[in-house]
Coordinates of C-alpha atoms in Angstrom, one line a residue:
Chain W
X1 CA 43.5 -42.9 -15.3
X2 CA 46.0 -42.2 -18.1
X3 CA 49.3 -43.7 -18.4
X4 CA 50.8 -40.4 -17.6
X5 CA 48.9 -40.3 -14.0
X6 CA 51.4 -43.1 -12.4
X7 CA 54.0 -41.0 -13.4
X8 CA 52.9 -38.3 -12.5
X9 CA 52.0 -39.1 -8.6
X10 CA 55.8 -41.2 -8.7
X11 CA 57.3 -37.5 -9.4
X12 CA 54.8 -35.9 -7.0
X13 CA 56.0 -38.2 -3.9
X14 CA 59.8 -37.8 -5.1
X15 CA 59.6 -34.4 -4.7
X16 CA 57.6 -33.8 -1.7
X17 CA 60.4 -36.4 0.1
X18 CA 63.2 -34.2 -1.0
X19 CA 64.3 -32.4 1.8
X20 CA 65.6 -29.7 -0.2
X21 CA 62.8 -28.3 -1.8
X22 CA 61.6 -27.3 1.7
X23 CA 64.7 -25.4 2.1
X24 CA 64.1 -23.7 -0.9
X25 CA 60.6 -23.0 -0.2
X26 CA 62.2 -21.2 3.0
X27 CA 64.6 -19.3 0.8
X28 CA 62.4 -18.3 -1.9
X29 CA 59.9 -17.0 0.8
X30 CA 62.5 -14.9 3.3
X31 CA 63.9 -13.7 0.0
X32 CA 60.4 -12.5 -1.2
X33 CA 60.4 -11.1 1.4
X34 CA 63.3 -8.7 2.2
X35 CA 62.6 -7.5 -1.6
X36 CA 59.5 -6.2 -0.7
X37 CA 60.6 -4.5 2.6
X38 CA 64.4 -3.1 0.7
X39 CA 62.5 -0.9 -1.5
X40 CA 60.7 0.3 1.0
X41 CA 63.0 1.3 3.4
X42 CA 65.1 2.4 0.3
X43 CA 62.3 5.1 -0.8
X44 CA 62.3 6.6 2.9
X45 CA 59.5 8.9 1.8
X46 CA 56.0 10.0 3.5
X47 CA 53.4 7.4 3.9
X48 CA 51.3 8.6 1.5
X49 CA 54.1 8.6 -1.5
X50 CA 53.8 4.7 -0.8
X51 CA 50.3 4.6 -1.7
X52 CA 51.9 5.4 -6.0
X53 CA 51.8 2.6 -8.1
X54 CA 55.5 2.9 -8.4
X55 CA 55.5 2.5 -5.0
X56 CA 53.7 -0.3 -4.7
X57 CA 55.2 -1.8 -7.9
X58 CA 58.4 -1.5 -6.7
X59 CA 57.3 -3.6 -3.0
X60 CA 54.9 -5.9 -4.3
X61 CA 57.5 -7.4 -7.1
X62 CA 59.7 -8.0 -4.3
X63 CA 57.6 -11.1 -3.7
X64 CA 59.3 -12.7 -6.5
X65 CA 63.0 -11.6 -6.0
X66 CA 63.7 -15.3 -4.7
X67 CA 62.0 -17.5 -7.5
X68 CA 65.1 -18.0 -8.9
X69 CA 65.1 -20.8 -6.4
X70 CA 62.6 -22.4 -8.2
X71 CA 64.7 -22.5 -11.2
X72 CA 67.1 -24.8 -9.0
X73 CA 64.0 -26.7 -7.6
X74 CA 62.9 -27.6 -11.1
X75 CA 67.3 -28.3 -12.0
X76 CA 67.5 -30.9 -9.2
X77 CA 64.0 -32.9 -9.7
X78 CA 65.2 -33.2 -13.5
X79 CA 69.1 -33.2 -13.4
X80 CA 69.2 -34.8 -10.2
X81 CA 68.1 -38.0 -11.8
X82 CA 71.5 -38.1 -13.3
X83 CA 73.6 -37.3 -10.1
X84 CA 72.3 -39.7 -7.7
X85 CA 71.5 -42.8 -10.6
X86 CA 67.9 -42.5 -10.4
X87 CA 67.6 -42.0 -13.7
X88 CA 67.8 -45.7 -14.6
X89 CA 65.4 -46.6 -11.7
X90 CA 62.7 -43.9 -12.9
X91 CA 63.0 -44.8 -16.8
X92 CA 62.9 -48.7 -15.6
X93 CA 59.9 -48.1 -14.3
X94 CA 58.5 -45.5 -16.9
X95 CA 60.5 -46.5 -20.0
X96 CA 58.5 -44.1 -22.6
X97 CA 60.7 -41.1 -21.1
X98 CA 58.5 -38.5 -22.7
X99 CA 56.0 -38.7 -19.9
X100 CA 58.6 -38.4 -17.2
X101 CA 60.0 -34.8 -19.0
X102 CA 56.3 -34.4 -18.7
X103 CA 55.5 -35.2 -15.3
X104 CA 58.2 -33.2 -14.0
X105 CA 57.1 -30.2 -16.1
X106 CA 53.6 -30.4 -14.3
X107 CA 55.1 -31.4 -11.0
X108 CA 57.7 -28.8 -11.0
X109 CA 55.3 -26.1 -12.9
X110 CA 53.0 -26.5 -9.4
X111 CA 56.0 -26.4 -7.1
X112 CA 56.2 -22.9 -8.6
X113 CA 52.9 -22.1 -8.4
X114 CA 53.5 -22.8 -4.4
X115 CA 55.9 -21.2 -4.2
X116 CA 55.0 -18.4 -6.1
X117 CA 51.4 -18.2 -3.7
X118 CA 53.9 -18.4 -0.2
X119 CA 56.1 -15.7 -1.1
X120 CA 52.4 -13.3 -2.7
X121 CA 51.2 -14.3 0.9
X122 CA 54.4 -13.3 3.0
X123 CA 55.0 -10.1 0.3
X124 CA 51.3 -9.3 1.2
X125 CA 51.7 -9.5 4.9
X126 CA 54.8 -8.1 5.2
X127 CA 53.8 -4.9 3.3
X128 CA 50.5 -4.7 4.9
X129 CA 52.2 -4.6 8.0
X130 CA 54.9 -2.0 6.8
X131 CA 52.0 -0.1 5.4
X132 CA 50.2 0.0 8.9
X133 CA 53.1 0.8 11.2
X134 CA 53.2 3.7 8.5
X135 CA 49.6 4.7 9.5
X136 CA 48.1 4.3 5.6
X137 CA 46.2 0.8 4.4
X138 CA 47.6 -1.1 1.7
X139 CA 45.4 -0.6 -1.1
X140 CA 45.2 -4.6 -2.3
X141 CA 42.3 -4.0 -4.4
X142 CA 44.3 -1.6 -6.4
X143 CA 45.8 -3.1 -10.1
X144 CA 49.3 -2.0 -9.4
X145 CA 49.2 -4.5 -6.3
X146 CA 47.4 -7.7 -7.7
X147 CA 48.8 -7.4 -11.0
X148 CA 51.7 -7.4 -9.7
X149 CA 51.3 -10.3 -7.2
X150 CA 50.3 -12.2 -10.5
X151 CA 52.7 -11.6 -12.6
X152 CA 55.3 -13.3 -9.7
X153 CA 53.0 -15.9 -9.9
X154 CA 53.6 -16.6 -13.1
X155 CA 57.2 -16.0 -13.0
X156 CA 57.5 -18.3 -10.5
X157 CA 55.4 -21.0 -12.7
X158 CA 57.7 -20.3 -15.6
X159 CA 61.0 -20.5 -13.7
X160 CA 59.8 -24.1 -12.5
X161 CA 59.1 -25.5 -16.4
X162 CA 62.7 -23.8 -17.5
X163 CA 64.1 -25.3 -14.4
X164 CA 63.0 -28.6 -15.9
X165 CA 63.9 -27.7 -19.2
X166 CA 67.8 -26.7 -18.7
X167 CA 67.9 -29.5 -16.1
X168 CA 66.6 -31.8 -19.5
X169 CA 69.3 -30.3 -21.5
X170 CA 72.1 -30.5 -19.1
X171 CA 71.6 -33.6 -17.3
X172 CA 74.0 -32.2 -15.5
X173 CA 73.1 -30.7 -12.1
X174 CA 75.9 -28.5 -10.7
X175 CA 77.1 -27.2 -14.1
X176 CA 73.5 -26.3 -14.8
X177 CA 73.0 -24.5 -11.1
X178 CA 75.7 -22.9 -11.4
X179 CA 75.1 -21.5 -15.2
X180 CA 71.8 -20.7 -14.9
X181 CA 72.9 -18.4 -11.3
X182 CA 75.6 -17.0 -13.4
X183 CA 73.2 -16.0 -16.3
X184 CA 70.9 -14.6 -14.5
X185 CA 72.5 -13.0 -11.6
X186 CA 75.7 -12.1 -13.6
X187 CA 75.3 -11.9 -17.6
X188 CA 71.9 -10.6 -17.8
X189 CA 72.3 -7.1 -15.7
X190 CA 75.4 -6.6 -17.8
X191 CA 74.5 -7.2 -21.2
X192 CA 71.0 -5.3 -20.4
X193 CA 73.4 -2.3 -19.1
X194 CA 75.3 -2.5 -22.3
X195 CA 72.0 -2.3 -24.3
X196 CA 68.5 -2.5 -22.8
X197 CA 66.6 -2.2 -26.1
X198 CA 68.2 -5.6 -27.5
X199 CA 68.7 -7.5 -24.3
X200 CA 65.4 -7.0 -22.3
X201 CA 64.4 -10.6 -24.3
X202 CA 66.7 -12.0 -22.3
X203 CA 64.8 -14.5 -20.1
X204 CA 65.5 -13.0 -16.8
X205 CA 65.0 -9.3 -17.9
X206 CA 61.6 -10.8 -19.4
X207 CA 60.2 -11.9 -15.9
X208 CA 61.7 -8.8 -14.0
X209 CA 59.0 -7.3 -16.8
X210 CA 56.3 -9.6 -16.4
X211 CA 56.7 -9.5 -12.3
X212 CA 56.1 -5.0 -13.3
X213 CA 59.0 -4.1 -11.9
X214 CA 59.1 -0.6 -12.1
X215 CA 62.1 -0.2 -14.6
X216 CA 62.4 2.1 -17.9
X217 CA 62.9 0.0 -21.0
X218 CA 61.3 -3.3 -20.0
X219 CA 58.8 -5.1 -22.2
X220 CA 55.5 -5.1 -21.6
X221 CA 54.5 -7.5 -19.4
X222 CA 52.3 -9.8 -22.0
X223 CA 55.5 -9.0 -24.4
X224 CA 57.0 -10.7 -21.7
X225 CA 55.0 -13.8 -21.1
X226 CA 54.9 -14.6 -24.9
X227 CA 58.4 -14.5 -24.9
X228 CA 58.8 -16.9 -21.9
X229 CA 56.2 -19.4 -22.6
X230 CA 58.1 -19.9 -26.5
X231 CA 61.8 -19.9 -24.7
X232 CA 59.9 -22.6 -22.2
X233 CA 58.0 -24.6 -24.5
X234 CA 61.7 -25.1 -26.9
X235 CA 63.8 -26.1 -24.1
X236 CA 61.5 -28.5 -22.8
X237 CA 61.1 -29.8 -26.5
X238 CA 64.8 -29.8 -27.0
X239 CA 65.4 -31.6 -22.7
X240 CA 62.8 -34.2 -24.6
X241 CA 64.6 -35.0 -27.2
X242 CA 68.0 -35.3 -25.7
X243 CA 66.7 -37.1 -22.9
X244 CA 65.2 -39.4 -25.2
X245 CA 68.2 -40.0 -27.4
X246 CA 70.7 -40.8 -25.2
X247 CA 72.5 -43.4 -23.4
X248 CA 71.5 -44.1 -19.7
X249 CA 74.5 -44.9 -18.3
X250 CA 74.7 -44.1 -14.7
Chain B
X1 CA 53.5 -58.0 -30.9
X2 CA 53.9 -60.6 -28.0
X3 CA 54.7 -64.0 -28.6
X4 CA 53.1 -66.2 -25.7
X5 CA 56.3 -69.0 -26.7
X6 CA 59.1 -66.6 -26.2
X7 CA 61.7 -66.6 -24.0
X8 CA 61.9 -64.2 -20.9
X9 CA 65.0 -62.7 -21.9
X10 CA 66.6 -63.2 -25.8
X11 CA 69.3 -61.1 -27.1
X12 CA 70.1 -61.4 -30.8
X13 CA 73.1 -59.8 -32.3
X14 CA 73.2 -57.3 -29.9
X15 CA 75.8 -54.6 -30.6
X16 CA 76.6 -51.8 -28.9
X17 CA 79.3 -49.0 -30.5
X18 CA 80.2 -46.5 -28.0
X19 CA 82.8 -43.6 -29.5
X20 CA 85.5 -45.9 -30.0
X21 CA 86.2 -48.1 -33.0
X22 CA 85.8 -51.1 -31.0
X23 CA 82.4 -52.0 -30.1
X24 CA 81.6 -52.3 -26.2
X25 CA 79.1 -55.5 -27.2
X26 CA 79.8 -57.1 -30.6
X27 CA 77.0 -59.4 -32.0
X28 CA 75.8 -61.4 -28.4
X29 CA 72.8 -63.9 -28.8
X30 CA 72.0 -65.6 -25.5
X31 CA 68.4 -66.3 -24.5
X32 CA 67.3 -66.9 -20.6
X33 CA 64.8 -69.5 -20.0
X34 CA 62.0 -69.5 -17.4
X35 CA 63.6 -71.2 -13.9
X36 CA 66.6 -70.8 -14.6
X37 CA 69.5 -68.6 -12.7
X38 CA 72.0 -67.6 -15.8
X39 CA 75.3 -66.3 -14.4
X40 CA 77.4 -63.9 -16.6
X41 CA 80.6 -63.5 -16.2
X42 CA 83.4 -61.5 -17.7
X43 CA 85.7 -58.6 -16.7
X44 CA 85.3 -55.1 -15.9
X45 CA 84.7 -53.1 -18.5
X46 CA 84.2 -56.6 -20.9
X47 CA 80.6 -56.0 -21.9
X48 CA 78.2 -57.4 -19.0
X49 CA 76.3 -53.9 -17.5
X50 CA 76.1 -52.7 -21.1
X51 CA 74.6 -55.7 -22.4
X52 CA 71.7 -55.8 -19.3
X53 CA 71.5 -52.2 -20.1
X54 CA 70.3 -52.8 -23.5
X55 CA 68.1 -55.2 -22.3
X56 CA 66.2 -52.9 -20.1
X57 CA 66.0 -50.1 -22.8
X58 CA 68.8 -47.7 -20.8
X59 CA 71.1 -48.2 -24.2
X60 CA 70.0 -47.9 -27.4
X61 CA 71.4 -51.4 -29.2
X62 CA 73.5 -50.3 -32.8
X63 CA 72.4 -53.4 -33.9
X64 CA 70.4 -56.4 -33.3
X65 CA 67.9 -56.4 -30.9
X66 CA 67.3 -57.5 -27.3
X67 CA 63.7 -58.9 -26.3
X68 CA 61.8 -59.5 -23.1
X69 CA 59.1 -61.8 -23.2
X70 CA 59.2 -61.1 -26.7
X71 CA 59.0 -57.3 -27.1
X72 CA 61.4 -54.8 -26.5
X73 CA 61.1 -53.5 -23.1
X74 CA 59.6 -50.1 -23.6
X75 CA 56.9 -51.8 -25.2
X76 CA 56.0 -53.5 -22.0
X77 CA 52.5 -53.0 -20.1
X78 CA 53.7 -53.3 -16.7
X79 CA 58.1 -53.0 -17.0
X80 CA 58.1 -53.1 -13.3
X81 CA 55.5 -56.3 -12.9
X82 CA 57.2 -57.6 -15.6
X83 CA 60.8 -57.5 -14.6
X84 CA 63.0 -56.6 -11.4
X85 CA 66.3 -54.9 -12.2
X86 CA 69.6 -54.4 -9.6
X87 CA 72.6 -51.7 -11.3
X88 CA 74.8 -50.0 -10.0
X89 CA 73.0 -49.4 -6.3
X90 CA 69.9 -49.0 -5.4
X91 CA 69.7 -45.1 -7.6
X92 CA 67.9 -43.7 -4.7
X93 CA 68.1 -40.6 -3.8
X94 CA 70.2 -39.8 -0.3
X95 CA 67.9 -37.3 1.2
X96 CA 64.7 -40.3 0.8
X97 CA 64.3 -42.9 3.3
X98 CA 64.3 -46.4 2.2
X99 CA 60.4 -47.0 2.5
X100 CA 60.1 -43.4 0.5
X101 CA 62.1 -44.4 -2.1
X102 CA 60.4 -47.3 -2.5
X103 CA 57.1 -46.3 -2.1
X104 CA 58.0 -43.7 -5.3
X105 CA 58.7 -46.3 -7.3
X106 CA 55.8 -48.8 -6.5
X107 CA 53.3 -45.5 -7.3
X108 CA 55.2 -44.5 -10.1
X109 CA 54.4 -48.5 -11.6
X110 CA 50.9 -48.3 -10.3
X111 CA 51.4 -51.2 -8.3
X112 CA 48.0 -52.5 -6.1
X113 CA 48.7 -51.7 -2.5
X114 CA 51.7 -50.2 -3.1
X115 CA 52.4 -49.3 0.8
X116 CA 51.4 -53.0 1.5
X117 CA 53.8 -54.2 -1.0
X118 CA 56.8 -52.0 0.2
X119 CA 56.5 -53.3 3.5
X120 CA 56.7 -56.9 2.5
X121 CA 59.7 -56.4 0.1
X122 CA 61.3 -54.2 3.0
X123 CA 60.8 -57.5 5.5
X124 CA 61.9 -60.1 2.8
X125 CA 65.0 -58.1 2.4
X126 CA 65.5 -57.4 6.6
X127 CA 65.5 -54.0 6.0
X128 CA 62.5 -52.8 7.8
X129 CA 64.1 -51.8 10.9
X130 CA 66.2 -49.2 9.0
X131 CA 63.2 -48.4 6.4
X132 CA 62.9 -45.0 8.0
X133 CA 66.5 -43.5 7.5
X134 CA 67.6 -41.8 4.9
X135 CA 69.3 -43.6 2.0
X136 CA 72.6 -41.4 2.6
X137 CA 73.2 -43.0 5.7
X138 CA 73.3 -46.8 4.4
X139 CA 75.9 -49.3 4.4
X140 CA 77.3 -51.2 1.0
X141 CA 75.2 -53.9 2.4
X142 CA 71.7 -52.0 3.0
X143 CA 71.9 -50.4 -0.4
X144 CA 72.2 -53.3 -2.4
X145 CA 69.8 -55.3 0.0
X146 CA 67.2 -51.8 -1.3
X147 CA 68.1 -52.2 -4.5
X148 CA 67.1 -56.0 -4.2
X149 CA 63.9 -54.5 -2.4
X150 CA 63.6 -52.4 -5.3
X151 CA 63.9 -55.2 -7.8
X152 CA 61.1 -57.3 -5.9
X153 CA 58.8 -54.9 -5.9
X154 CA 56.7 -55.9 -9.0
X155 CA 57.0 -59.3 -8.2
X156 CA 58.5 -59.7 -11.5
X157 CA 59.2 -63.2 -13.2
X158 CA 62.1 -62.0 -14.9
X159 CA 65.2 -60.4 -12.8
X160 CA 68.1 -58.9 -14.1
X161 CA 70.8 -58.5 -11.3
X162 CA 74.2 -56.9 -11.9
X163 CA 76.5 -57.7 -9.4
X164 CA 74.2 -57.7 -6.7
X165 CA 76.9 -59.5 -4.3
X166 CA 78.6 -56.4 -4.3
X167 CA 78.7 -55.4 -0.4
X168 CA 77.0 -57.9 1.0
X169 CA 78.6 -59.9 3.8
X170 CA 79.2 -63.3 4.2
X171 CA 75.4 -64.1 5.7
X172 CA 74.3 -61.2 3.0
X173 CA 76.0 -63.2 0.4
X174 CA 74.3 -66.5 1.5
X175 CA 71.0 -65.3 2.1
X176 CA 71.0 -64.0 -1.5
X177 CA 71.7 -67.2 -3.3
X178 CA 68.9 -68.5 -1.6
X179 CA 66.9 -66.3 -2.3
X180 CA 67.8 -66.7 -6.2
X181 CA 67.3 -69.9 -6.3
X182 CA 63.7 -69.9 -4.6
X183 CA 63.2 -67.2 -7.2
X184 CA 64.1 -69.8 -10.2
X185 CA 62.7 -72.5 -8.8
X186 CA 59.3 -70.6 -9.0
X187 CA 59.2 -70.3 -12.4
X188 CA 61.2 -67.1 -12.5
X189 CA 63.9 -66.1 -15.7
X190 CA 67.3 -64.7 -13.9
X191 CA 70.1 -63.0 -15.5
X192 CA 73.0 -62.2 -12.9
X193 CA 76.1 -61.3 -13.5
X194 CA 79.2 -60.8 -11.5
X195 CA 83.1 -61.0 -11.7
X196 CA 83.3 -63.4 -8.8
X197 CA 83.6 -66.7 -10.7
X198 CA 82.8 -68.5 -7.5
X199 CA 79.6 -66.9 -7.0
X200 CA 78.7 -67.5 -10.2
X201 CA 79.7 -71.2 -9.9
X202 CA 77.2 -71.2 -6.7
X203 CA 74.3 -70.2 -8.0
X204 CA 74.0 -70.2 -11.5
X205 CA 72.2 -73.2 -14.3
X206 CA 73.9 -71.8 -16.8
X207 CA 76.8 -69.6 -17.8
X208 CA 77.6 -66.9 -20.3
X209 CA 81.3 -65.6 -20.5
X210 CA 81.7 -61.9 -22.2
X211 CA 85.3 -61.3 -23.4
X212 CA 85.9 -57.8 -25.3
X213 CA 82.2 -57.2 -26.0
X214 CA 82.0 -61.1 -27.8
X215 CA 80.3 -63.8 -25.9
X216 CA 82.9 -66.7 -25.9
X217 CA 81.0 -69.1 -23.9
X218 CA 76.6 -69.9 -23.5
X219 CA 77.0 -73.2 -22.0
X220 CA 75.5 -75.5 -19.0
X221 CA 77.9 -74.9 -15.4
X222 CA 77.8 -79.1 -15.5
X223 CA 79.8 -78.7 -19.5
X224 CA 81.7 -75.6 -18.7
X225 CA 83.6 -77.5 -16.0
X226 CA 83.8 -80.8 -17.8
X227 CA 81.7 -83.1 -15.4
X228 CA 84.3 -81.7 -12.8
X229 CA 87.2 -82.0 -14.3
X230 CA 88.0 -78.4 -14.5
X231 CA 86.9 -75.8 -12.2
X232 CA 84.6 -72.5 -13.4
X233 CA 87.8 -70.3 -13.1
X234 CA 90.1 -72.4 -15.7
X235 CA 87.3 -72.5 -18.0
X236 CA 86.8 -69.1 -17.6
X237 CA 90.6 -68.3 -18.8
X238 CA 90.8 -70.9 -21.1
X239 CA 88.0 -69.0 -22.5
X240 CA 88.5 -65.6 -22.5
X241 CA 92.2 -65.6 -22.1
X242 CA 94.9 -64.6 -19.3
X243 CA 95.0 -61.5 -16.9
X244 CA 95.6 -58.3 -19.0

């Protein structure tokens, strides 16, 4: 057992015996969900159009339409520490604060893989079912559908480590809710309108490309991932550090 | 490295500078000896939660250094086996139950039997019967009695405990000085602090009086009221002056 295994089960319990992370299990899930059935209600076209892989790009990356949610999970299991004054309980029992940053990067990196697998499941049903009542199979051993399942999956992996790593640079969990919705509900569509070319590195345009959304201008979805895991891996570095440096106060 | 003479608990001067020009703790040296219940006193705001603070490695000391059992407290083994902390409420989240947020703790210190251990904390703080609501839902009271269950958990032989009379009742209030001085007279270091002089004068060996971040007084309670001559509260403003 390593010193980081302690830790690691402490952060495990604390988040299973938070009530909201069921809720936003639920959310991320039902969200999933309706963006796989919008589009295909929204291309109102003859069964066998659905069977393109536009077609099934465009319902399949539904599934991770509500992973944003885990970017709140991963705010409140880091920032929450400073809202509720756990902080100094959980560094007064793990002082070398490093390994808590860490844990809850691991912890909160398999909440997203979860999550991520519920809302492939639900997508999967959903459009199988969609697909049936339209009298054609879904074809889930073609690329364009478990590709795409995939790369949700590993959007909704990423958005748990940034979750952790803007809750680590914030400490602050309402402002950094709030920011993070803003950014990427808000800034991101406009300043990608304004100009795709520059702004598709944006972090949420980057996971609508690694998730294949069928989109002109997007990167390419390993483009994509490269870019995520370095904007992941210097947040969490700079959360560290500042959660390192300062003050516990509250 | 550990030194198997040291005291429990030794600050030495410990300074703390916040933004202001005036530092919050200015140069304290106090050391807390095994069995013995050390009351600190001193004002809001006059230096005592920032001083335990650096103590328990939340704040980073500007100078000097404070020690437990000889090493500073991020260098401990086993912080939570080695010392039992009360500030500012139990920090538990509202959505956990009591025995949850307990039970997180005692696996995140890797305690033996942590389940085992919760439930006989939970018991010596009368808190069992409420040990499956959540921790939103508490009195004053049940919080600080689970942040006292929190503090016991290691079964620590130092404690640091600031204000922890704060919302207990009268019977709370009693059953907690007993409990101190049980926990002394096993052996155990205790640093407690409080602005209720008459608390202080109740339970405490010792005394230290913080005025303005500079410790004014690190005396006996027997010398600090003169054999009886004085009570604990004249002493007090003799020493750190009037009502601001």
């Amino acid at each position: 057992m390593t010193a980081l295994t302690p830790v690691l089960r402490g952060e495990i319990r604390k988040a299973l015996a938070t009530p909201t992370l069921w809720w936003l299990l639920l959310g991320t899930i039902a969200i999933g969900v309706a963006g796989t059935v919008a589009p295909l209600v929204a291309a109102n076209e003859d069964a066998a159009d659905h069977l393109s892989d536009r077609d099934l790009q465009g319902a399949m990356h539904g599934a991770a339409a509500g992973v944003i949610l885990v970017i709140v999970a991963g705010i409140i299991g880091m920032a929450g520490e400073w809202r509720f004054g756990q902080a100094s309980q959980t560094f007064l029992t793990s002082p070398l604060r490093r390994q808590v940053v860490a844990a809850k990067a691991l912890v909160y990196a398999g909440v997203g893989l979860a999550f991520g697998a519920a809302a492939d499941l639900a997508c999967t049903a959903t459009a199988w079912t969609w697909y049936r009542m339209d009298g054609v199979a879904l074809p889930v051993g073609r690329s364009a559908v478990w590709l795409t399942l995939l790369g949700c999956l590993a959007v909704a992996v990423a958005f748990g480590l940034l979750g952790v790593a803007i809750g680590a640079v914030t400490r602050n969990q309402v402002v950094a809710i709030v920011g993070t919705m803003a950014w990427l509900v808000v800034v991101e569509p406009i300043l990608f309108e304004l100009s795709s070319s520059v702004f598709r590195w944006l972090p949420g345009t980057a996971s609508l490309a690694l998730r294949r959304m069928p989109a002109p201008h997007l990167l390419a979805p390993a483009t994509a991932a490269v870019e995520l895991i370095v904007l992941t891996a210097a947040l969490l570095a700079a959360g560290t550090w500042l959660v390192r440096r300062d003050d516990v106060t509250t | 490295m550990r030194s198997h003479a040291a005291p429990p608990i030794a600050c030495r001067n410990l300074t703390k500078r916040f933004d202001r020009p005036e530092p919050a703790v200015d140069q304290v040296t106090f050391e807390v000896p095994a069995g013995t219940i050390v009351g600190f006193a001193g004002a809001n705001g006059a230096g005592k939660t920032t001083t335990m603070r650096m103590i328990l490695g939340l704040v980073r000391p500007t100078a000097g250094e404070a020690l437990v059992d000889g090493r500073p407290y991020q260098d401990l083994d086993h912080p939570r086996r080695m010392v039992g902390a009360v500030l500012d409420g139990p920090g538990a989240h509202p959505g956990h139950t009591g025995r949850a947020h307990l039970t997180i703790l005692a696996t995140a210190a890797a305690l033996p039997h942590p389940q085992r251990r919760v439930g006989e904390v939970l018991e010596l703080v009368n808190l069992t019967e409420h040990a499956g609501r959540r921790v939103g839902g508490y009195s004053t009271g049940m919080l600080q009695r689970l942040a006292l269950a929190a503090a016991l958990l290691g079964d620590p032989q130092i404690l640091i405990l600031d204000e922890p009379a704060n919302g207990l009742d009268p019977p709370g209030i009693l059953w907690m000085r007993t409990l101190l001085r049980q926990l002394a007279d096993d052996g155990r270091a205790v640093l407690v602090s409080s602005h209720l002089l008459g608390e202080l004068a109740a339970v405490a060996d010792r005394i230290l009086i913080i005025d303005r971040g500079r410790l004014v007084a690190d005396t006996t309670l027997d010398e600090l009221v003169d054999g009886g001559r004085r009570t604990l509260e004249d002493a007090y403003f003799e020493l750190a002056g009037g009502v601001s």
